[in-house]
Amino acid sequence: MQVFLCSDLVTLLNPPEEPLPEHLLKVLYSCDELAMVQLDCVVYFDTGIISTLQLKQWSCVPGDPKIRTVELKLPDWLVYQSDGIIPDSQWVLSCMLLVSVRHRGFDDSERSIAAQDVAMLQLKPSFKRPLKQHLLCMSWSKQMLQLMRRLAKKQCPFEQETVHFLSSIFASTGETFGITKSLEPYGSEVLEFARAHTISYAWGMFSVWIFVSGPCQRRLCGVFHHVNSQNDYATPSVFLKSSGELHIQVEGDSKASTAFVSAFKVPMRQWCQVSLVLEGREVTVSLVCFHNEQRTVHTMDHMLGQNMELDDTDGSFVIGGRNYVESAEGYFGPAVYYRNRIPQHSTSEVVIPDVLRTVNLTGWLQACQAFRLEMTAKITGFSLQAKPRTELGTCLDAFYEWMGEERLPSQAQCGLWEATVPKRRQAAKLAQILALKNGARGVSLPAVGRALYSLSLHKLDRARNAGAVSRILPLLLQAGCLADTRALHMSSVLYSTGLGVKKQPGKAWLLALLAAQQDDRLALLHLGHLHHQGLLGLPADPDLSYAYYANIAKQTIEDRHNPTLEQTFVEAVYLNRDEELSLQTNEDHHIFQWLKLQAHRGAAEAEQTIARLLFWGQQGVAPNIQEAVKHYERGAVQWEDLVSMYDYGIVLLQGHGVEKNVPKAISFLRKAMDRGSVPAMNALGWYYEQFERDYRRAAQLWEQADLLKSPDAALNLGVIHSQGLYPGKPADQFVAYQYYLRSAERGHIRGAVLLAEIWNTGIPGRVDRRPSDAVLRAKQAAEQNGYLGTVLRKALNSYLKNDMFHSLFYYTMAAESGYAVAQFNVAYLCENNAFGFLDPDFALSCMWKYYNLTVQSQNPNPYALVRMGDLLYEGQGRRQKDLLSAAEKYAQAALRNEPQGWYNLGLLAEEGFRLPLSVLVHLGLSELYMSDNSSLLSALYRRCRDSEDKDSYLPCSLALLNVYLRSFQTDRSAAIQFSTAVAMVIAPTIFLIIFNVCRRPVPVLSFN
């Protein structure tokens, strides 16, 4: 960066990339009058302190530009390793060289600098820097001190010799989603040397636990595979065949791939450990399965014609599916890789991991199977009972024979199947009603499950507090057992939060896994959130979290292209913001009726708004796509509105709520584009690509729209670059990545999803893997799902009707999916606890949990920061006060323009708490750290007063006045400040009083 004033010039010609000893630095400089050239080193510490070290200074005489060579003498603690004489520099964040031309006669303020240039220096970790050869002999005491420090720090660095790719459970839907992991080279030179020399002689062991719930629907399904940097399968890659055997593929040292099939099959609905031992040319495959504590072991050896090659730092390892291979359907358990070693391994010593025993998936499935058999018997019996008596030959002996090995004990009476356990009576009754209704057509178990779920919601609607939840839970569990994933997810949320039932994290996780494996959208969100934050005692794992978020994000894109009445637009409505609540409406509300009236009068914006509200189901309006299309049509045809012409063209092009009519759609889109519609320009490009296959014309339109900041155009350009469809250019994933990044930054959901995919896998040599960033992008897209929007709408509608329990219930479901707005609203409802519908202890625990989760989000609500700070300050319940954490939360709120944050920091300071330097640095008040308390209080209350919130002006001004009053008692020099403060407080106060008097209603004569 260079700054020029007049003819003053200064440039660093050859700055080093990192701090180097005795570097000869060349500086080009000139000046228009006598000046000084100064070379500084600016060092930034993680404490917030900035230190400027002057390195060199010389005179500048007006004339032609000159070059001066300066020996760069940086501090030893920036250049060398710490060694007892040279101190450690671990607190340094960064440093830069700053050279400037300064005119004489001025001080060192910014105005005295006529020109400057900077160069950032990349700091190396201390252990990678050179050791300094000291010229002077150290004293014996210093030598002993140095030796003691080295011995104290000497410890083996952590190395990933045993890699746990997965330490919990992954629920796989059988789609192209999986867990991606990558490895780095060893830090130890010895271990890395050994690893590098065994690449051409594979030596190691892999193991993964798997529970197959359904047969592979493709020729091969992914179990565990290695993908190298060329995007090819490498050693080892294990797949499940449609016939049940394992397909193992490895790469030889000649780069040729070899595959073989196991001699055994993987059984279904059993936990099995698949192990591969690789040693040169030999592969040992073992399968250990457990069923009712019985162990089944299969082992086979396979000898190859050449050594296997395994470079575990090349590419990535995948559990499940990825891109072009679908995952095996079921569940994956712990996966371990023993790197460059083969531990003593005996199949007889294999035991089920604790995490699998804790979840007890097989126990649930077995109990469920028994219940399903019982319900099958009842459905068959009720169906036969519904037929005319003459159609029944005998009792139900034929039914029992048909049941085979699973039949119920045969007895001599007809009504045995009618006997019911009390807790299952409702299920039996629903089965009977459905059987009588459907008769010979039969009744399915999923139909009974849906009926049970509907009955649960009906009972829930009549509940007024959490006490009714425990009576509904058995119905939900039975519905979930009969394949209703909504019931499984709702049960999981109840067990996770303890709302009306005993909190059971293990069972909550099990039920979420069951629902997610069946592709339930909210359950996928729930598990993604759990593994992102590391909740319920589960480990935080961004790669596992991404596998869930990627699934729901893809569904979100599909759902938005196929809107249904079950979906509602996701709206971020905070319950503490009255202006947002006032915008909520419905078809009978006066706002909606006013919009309709304006639309009929020809107001194009009103027509647009009604169509949008109806199409997406926004602001409390129920979705009605057909009615929305009518408003799009009227706005486009009758009012010739630009936006309506585009929207109407899109619904005609895709056939949403109206019969598809491509020519008519193109006509409206052309009219909109001719009048300057950028979205219409993009849509026409999509038409040329999809219908005409004219990629040149499509690319031209998208390039024009991209220049006009269209997110869709950037996305489409990325897609055709990725697929090699851009005219005259080959496929280029990096160019596609740049367009995806551009599209995502402009707010496009699909752009964010495709960007996250690249960050999850990386582009070798171009883009590094960024798992944490991939999770955030996929999460943002997933949280726009319309089914989450429906839950949020139910919660908000309940709140607007003063139905606090149901509002809390539905917001809790959304909050457990990780949606920050819902988390805030749950905490807000628990804080207010209107009508006392919650137990006080539960309400307090609820506030702690959800305000804490809210403040950890990417963009935390300022009110939540203040309330979390209050909770930390008060230390309610069994929790102790934490004033430091409270101050940090108040500071975060203050930096988000929340005056209450500034005010509370002032109160802490008034109570004698010394605000730490780190907090003051973030607030930009570090210079007040050593000042007196009144100066700090004045600064805090002044910023509180000067915030944009009008309601805070008076209380903050009074607090500031109080500070001046106290300082006036001890310092007469504060008299001027005092009089100014009085004027600033009294003037608006008098105005408010006069204003309120003027607003008083005029008395009216009464005839009564």
mmCIF file of N, CA and C in Angstrom, residues 191-260:
data_model
loop_
_atom_site.group_PDB
_atom_site.id
_atom_site.type_symbol
_atom_site.label_atom_id
_atom_site.label_comp_id
_atom_site.label_asym_id
_atom_site.label_seq_id
_atom_site.Cartn_x
_atom_site.Cartn_y
_atom_site.Cartn_z
ATOM 1 N N LEU A 191 9.042 -40.172 11.941
ATOM 2 C CA LEU A 191 7.803 -40.818 11.519
ATOM 3 C C LEU A 191 7.475 -40.509 10.060
ATOM 4 N N GLU A 192 7.712 -39.274 9.636
ATOM 5 C CA GLU A 192 7.416 -38.913 8.254
ATOM 6 C C GLU A 192 8.351 -39.630 7.283
ATOM 7 N N PHE A 193 9.611 -39.815 7.671
ATOM 8 C CA PHE A 193 10.556 -40.568 6.831
ATOM 9 C C PHE A 193 10.079 -42.008 6.664
ATOM 10 N N ALA A 194 9.624 -42.615 7.771
ATOM 11 C CA ALA A 194 9.131 -43.997 7.698
ATOM 12 C C ALA A 194 7.861 -44.082 6.851
ATOM 13 N N ARG A 195 6.976 -43.104 7.000
ATOM 14 C CA ARG A 195 5.726 -43.113 6.218
ATOM 15 C C ARG A 195 6.008 -42.987 4.730
ATOM 16 N N ALA A 196 6.882 -42.038 4.376
ATOM 17 C CA ALA A 196 7.190 -41.813 2.969
ATOM 18 C C ALA A 196 7.822 -43.029 2.315
ATOM 19 N N HIS A 197 8.614 -43.780 3.093
ATOM 20 C CA HIS A 197 9.300 -44.935 2.521
ATOM 21 C C HIS A 197 8.422 -46.179 2.463
ATOM 22 N N THR A 198 7.225 -46.111 3.033
ATOM 23 C CA THR A 198 6.322 -47.268 2.944
ATOM 24 C C THR A 198 5.120 -46.978 2.039
ATOM 25 N N ILE A 199 5.162 -45.870 1.302
ATOM 26 C CA ILE A 199 4.054 -45.556 0.390
ATOM 27 C C ILE A 199 3.887 -46.660 -0.640
ATOM 28 N N SER A 200 4.985 -47.148 -1.188
ATOM 29 C CA SER A 200 4.917 -48.200 -2.216
ATOM 30 C C SER A 200 4.821 -49.598 -1.607
ATOM 31 N N TYR A 201 4.715 -49.673 -0.290
ATOM 32 C CA TYR A 201 4.544 -50.967 0.400
ATOM 33 C C TYR A 201 3.515 -50.729 1.512
ATOM 34 N N ALA A 202 2.223 -50.754 1.114
ATOM 35 C CA ALA A 202 1.152 -50.409 2.046
ATOM 36 C C ALA A 202 1.250 -51.235 3.312
ATOM 37 N N TRP A 203 1.135 -50.523 4.423
ATOM 38 C CA TRP A 203 1.304 -51.202 5.715
ATOM 39 C C TRP A 203 0.435 -50.470 6.733
ATOM 40 N N GLY A 204 -0.653 -51.073 7.121
ATOM 41 C CA GLY A 204 -1.552 -50.449 8.069
ATOM 42 C C GLY A 204 -2.833 -51.250 8.205
ATOM 43 N N MET A 205 -3.734 -50.726 9.046
ATOM 44 C CA MET A 205 -4.996 -51.430 9.302
ATOM 45 C C MET A 205 -6.138 -50.423 9.374
ATOM 46 N N PHE A 206 -7.261 -50.768 8.736
ATOM 47 C CA PHE A 206 -8.471 -49.952 8.748
ATOM 48 C C PHE A 206 -9.612 -50.792 9.323
ATOM 49 N N SER A 207 -10.470 -50.151 10.108
ATOM 50 C CA SER A 207 -11.657 -50.849 10.609
ATOM 51 C C SER A 207 -12.815 -49.866 10.694
ATOM 52 N N VAL A 208 -14.018 -50.336 10.393
ATOM 53 C CA VAL A 208 -15.210 -49.504 10.462
ATOM 54 C C VAL A 208 -16.379 -50.389 10.861
ATOM 55 N N TRP A 209 -17.241 -49.866 11.738
ATOM 56 C CA TRP A 209 -18.455 -50.568 12.148
ATOM 57 C C TRP A 209 -19.605 -50.118 11.253
ATOM 58 N N ILE A 210 -20.447 -51.084 10.862
ATOM 59 C CA ILE A 210 -21.548 -50.772 9.970
ATOM 60 C C ILE A 210 -22.777 -51.581 10.350
ATOM 61 N N PHE A 211 -23.934 -50.946 10.213
ATOM 62 C CA PHE A 211 -25.233 -51.590 10.455
ATOM 63 C C PHE A 211 -26.052 -51.362 9.194
ATOM 64 N N VAL A 212 -26.190 -52.391 8.374
ATOM 65 C CA VAL A 212 -26.894 -52.281 7.098
ATOM 66 C C VAL A 212 -28.380 -52.496 7.346
ATOM 67 N N SER A 213 -29.180 -51.470 7.021
ATOM 68 C CA SER A 213 -30.622 -51.567 7.259
ATOM 69 C C SER A 213 -31.405 -51.916 6.000
ATOM 70 N N GLY A 214 -30.779 -51.827 4.843
ATOM 71 C CA GLY A 214 -31.469 -52.150 3.595
ATOM 72 C C GLY A 214 -30.459 -52.540 2.534
ATOM 73 N N PRO A 215 -30.872 -53.322 1.543
ATOM 74 C CA PRO A 215 -29.939 -53.763 0.499
ATOM 75 C C PRO A 215 -29.464 -52.596 -0.358
ATOM 76 N N CYS A 216 -28.289 -52.739 -0.920
ATOM 77 C CA CYS A 216 -27.738 -51.726 -1.814
ATOM 78 C C CYS A 216 -28.579 -51.683 -3.088
ATOM 79 N N GLN A 217 -29.046 -50.488 -3.447
ATOM 80 C CA GLN A 217 -29.915 -50.334 -4.611
ATOM 81 C C GLN A 217 -29.125 -50.125 -5.903
ATOM 82 N N ARG A 218 -27.821 -49.995 -5.800
ATOM 83 C CA ARG A 218 -26.959 -49.837 -6.973
ATOM 84 C C ARG A 218 -26.036 -51.050 -7.085
ATOM 85 N N ARG A 219 -25.199 -51.005 -8.112
ATOM 86 C CA ARG A 219 -24.247 -52.112 -8.247
ATOM 87 C C ARG A 219 -23.270 -52.116 -7.077
ATOM 88 N N LEU A 220 -22.845 -50.921 -6.678
ATOM 89 C CA LEU A 220 -21.947 -50.781 -5.538
ATOM 90 C C LEU A 220 -22.409 -49.617 -4.678
ATOM 91 N N CYS A 221 -22.285 -49.768 -3.365
ATOM 92 C CA CYS A 221 -22.581 -48.695 -2.416
ATOM 93 C C CYS A 221 -21.361 -48.467 -1.536
ATOM 94 N N GLY A 222 -21.097 -47.200 -1.206
ATOM 95 C CA GLY A 222 -19.897 -46.852 -0.465
ATOM 96 C C GLY A 222 -19.929 -47.270 0.991
ATOM 97 N N VAL A 223 -18.834 -47.848 1.452
ATOM 98 C CA VAL A 223 -18.627 -48.150 2.871
ATOM 99 C C VAL A 223 -17.487 -47.289 3.394
ATOM 100 N N PHE A 224 -16.317 -47.469 2.778
ATOM 101 C CA PHE A 224 -15.138 -46.692 3.161
ATOM 102 C C PHE A 224 -14.226 -46.640 1.945
ATOM 103 N N HIS A 225 -13.902 -45.450 1.461
ATOM 104 C CA HIS A 225 -13.046 -45.393 0.292
ATOM 105 C C HIS A 225 -12.093 -44.211 0.360
ATOM 106 N N HIS A 226 -10.988 -44.404 -0.337
ATOM 107 C CA HIS A 226 -9.912 -43.418 -0.393
ATOM 108 C C HIS A 226 -9.912 -42.819 -1.794
ATOM 109 N N VAL A 227 -10.014 -41.484 -1.877
ATOM 110 C CA VAL A 227 -10.004 -40.779 -3.156
ATOM 111 C C VAL A 227 -8.741 -39.936 -3.215
ATOM 112 N N ASN A 228 -7.921 -40.147 -4.260
ATOM 113 C CA ASN A 228 -6.664 -39.415 -4.333
ATOM 114 C C ASN A 228 -6.857 -38.040 -4.971
ATOM 115 N N SER A 229 -5.764 -37.298 -5.140
ATOM 116 C CA SER A 229 -5.847 -35.918 -5.639
ATOM 117 C C SER A 229 -6.264 -35.852 -7.101
ATOM 118 N N GLN A 230 -6.187 -36.982 -7.833
ATOM 119 C CA GLN A 230 -6.671 -37.039 -9.218
ATOM 120 C C GLN A 230 -8.135 -37.453 -9.288
ATOM 121 N N ASN A 231 -8.769 -37.538 -8.125
ATOM 122 C CA ASN A 231 -10.182 -37.903 -8.027
ATOM 123 C C ASN A 231 -10.436 -39.342 -8.470
ATOM 124 N N ASP A 232 -9.448 -40.218 -8.271
ATOM 125 C CA ASP A 232 -9.575 -41.653 -8.546
ATOM 126 C C ASP A 232 -9.590 -42.418 -7.236
ATOM 127 N N TYR A 233 -10.164 -43.625 -7.270
ATOM 128 C CA TYR A 233 -10.156 -44.468 -6.084
ATOM 129 C C TYR A 233 -8.739 -44.987 -5.843
ATOM 130 N N ALA A 234 -8.309 -44.903 -4.580
ATOM 131 C CA ALA A 234 -6.972 -45.346 -4.200
ATOM 132 C C ALA A 234 -7.103 -46.398 -3.095
ATOM 133 N N THR A 235 -5.982 -46.797 -2.538
ATOM 134 C CA THR A 235 -5.945 -47.833 -1.504
ATOM 135 C C THR A 235 -6.325 -47.253 -0.151
ATOM 136 N N PRO A 236 -7.226 -47.864 0.597
ATOM 137 C CA PRO A 236 -8.141 -48.936 0.190
ATOM 138 C C PRO A 236 -9.516 -48.333 -0.126
ATOM 139 N N SER A 237 -10.326 -49.025 -0.908
ATOM 140 C CA SER A 237 -11.702 -48.615 -1.172
ATOM 141 C C SER A 237 -12.600 -49.834 -1.014
ATOM 142 N N VAL A 238 -13.569 -49.715 -0.110
ATOM 143 C CA VAL A 238 -14.443 -50.835 0.228
ATOM 144 C C VAL A 238 -15.877 -50.440 -0.101
ATOM 145 N N PHE A 239 -16.557 -51.286 -0.864
ATOM 146 C CA PHE A 239 -17.937 -51.042 -1.260
ATOM 147 C C PHE A 239 -18.789 -52.254 -0.917
ATOM 148 N N LEU A 240 -20.074 -52.030 -0.798
ATOM 149 C CA LEU A 240 -21.043 -53.108 -0.568
ATOM 150 C C LEU A 240 -21.768 -53.382 -1.873
ATOM 151 N N LYS A 241 -21.779 -54.644 -2.293
ATOM 152 C CA LYS A 241 -22.460 -55.012 -3.536
ATOM 153 C C LYS A 241 -23.950 -55.182 -3.285
ATOM 154 N N SER A 242 -24.729 -55.126 -4.355
ATOM 155 C CA SER A 242 -26.172 -55.319 -4.233
ATOM 156 C C SER A 242 -26.505 -56.715 -3.737
ATOM 157 N N SER A 243 -25.589 -57.658 -3.942
ATOM 158 C CA SER A 243 -25.803 -59.035 -3.473
ATOM 159 C C SER A 243 -25.328 -59.247 -2.046
ATOM 160 N N GLY A 244 -24.687 -58.230 -1.429
ATOM 161 C CA GLY A 244 -24.311 -58.310 -0.019
ATOM 162 C C GLY A 244 -22.842 -58.516 0.248
ATOM 163 N N GLU A 245 -22.039 -58.920 -0.767
ATOM 164 C CA GLU A 245 -20.604 -59.113 -0.537
ATOM 165 C C GLU A 245 -19.872 -57.773 -0.504
ATOM 166 N N LEU A 246 -18.650 -57.816 -0.034
ATOM 167 C CA LEU A 246 -17.796 -56.633 -0.024
ATOM 168 C C LEU A 246 -16.934 -56.612 -1.280
ATOM 169 N N HIS A 247 -16.847 -55.439 -1.886
ATOM 170 C CA HIS A 247 -15.989 -55.222 -3.051
ATOM 171 C C HIS A 247 -14.807 -54.389 -2.567
ATOM 172 N N ILE A 248 -13.595 -54.943 -2.636
ATOM 173 C CA ILE A 248 -12.389 -54.259 -2.139
ATOM 174 C C ILE A 248 -11.516 -53.902 -3.327
ATOM 175 N N GLN A 249 -11.111 -52.645 -3.394
ATOM 176 C CA GLN A 249 -10.277 -52.155 -4.496
ATOM 177 C C GLN A 249 -9.044 -51.486 -3.928
ATOM 178 N N VAL A 250 -7.878 -51.823 -4.505
ATOM 179 C CA VAL A 250 -6.610 -51.237 -4.071
ATOM 180 C C VAL A 250 -5.819 -50.812 -5.297
ATOM 181 N N GLU A 251 -4.826 -49.967 -5.076
ATOM 182 C CA GLU A 251 -3.966 -49.485 -6.146
ATOM 183 C C GLU A 251 -2.568 -50.043 -5.955
ATOM 184 N N GLY A 252 -1.999 -50.617 -7.025
ATOM 185 C CA GLY A 252 -0.663 -51.188 -6.950
ATOM 186 C C GLY A 252 0.419 -50.154 -7.153
ATOM 187 N N ASP A 253 1.669 -50.553 -6.900
ATOM 188 C CA ASP A 253 2.762 -49.595 -7.045
ATOM 189 C C ASP A 253 3.028 -49.239 -8.500
ATOM 190 N N SER A 254 2.392 -49.962 -9.444
ATOM 191 C CA SER A 254 2.488 -49.619 -10.861
ATOM 192 C C SER A 254 1.358 -48.688 -11.288
ATOM 193 N N LYS A 255 0.579 -48.195 -10.316
ATOM 194 C CA LYS A 255 -0.559 -47.300 -10.522
ATOM 195 C C LYS A 255 -1.775 -48.006 -11.110
ATOM 196 N N ALA A 256 -1.715 -49.318 -11.259
ATOM 197 C CA ALA A 256 -2.863 -50.075 -11.755
ATOM 198 C C ALA A 256 -3.729 -50.490 -10.580
ATOM 199 N N SER A 257 -5.055 -50.433 -10.760
ATOM 200 C CA SER A 257 -5.991 -50.800 -9.697
ATOM 201 C C SER A 257 -6.403 -52.253 -9.820
ATOM 202 N N THR A 258 -6.586 -52.879 -8.665
ATOM 203 C CA THR A 258 -6.999 -54.282 -8.589
ATOM 204 C C THR A 258 -8.155 -54.386 -7.620
ATOM 205 N N ALA A 259 -9.105 -55.256 -7.930
ATOM 206 C CA ALA A 259 -10.263 -55.425 -7.058
ATOM 207 C C ALA A 259 -10.572 -56.907 -6.882
ATOM 208 N N PHE A 260 -11.185 -57.235 -5.756
ATOM 209 C CA PHE A 260 -11.662 -58.592 -5.499
ATOM 210 C C PHE A 260 -12.892 -58.511 -4.617
#
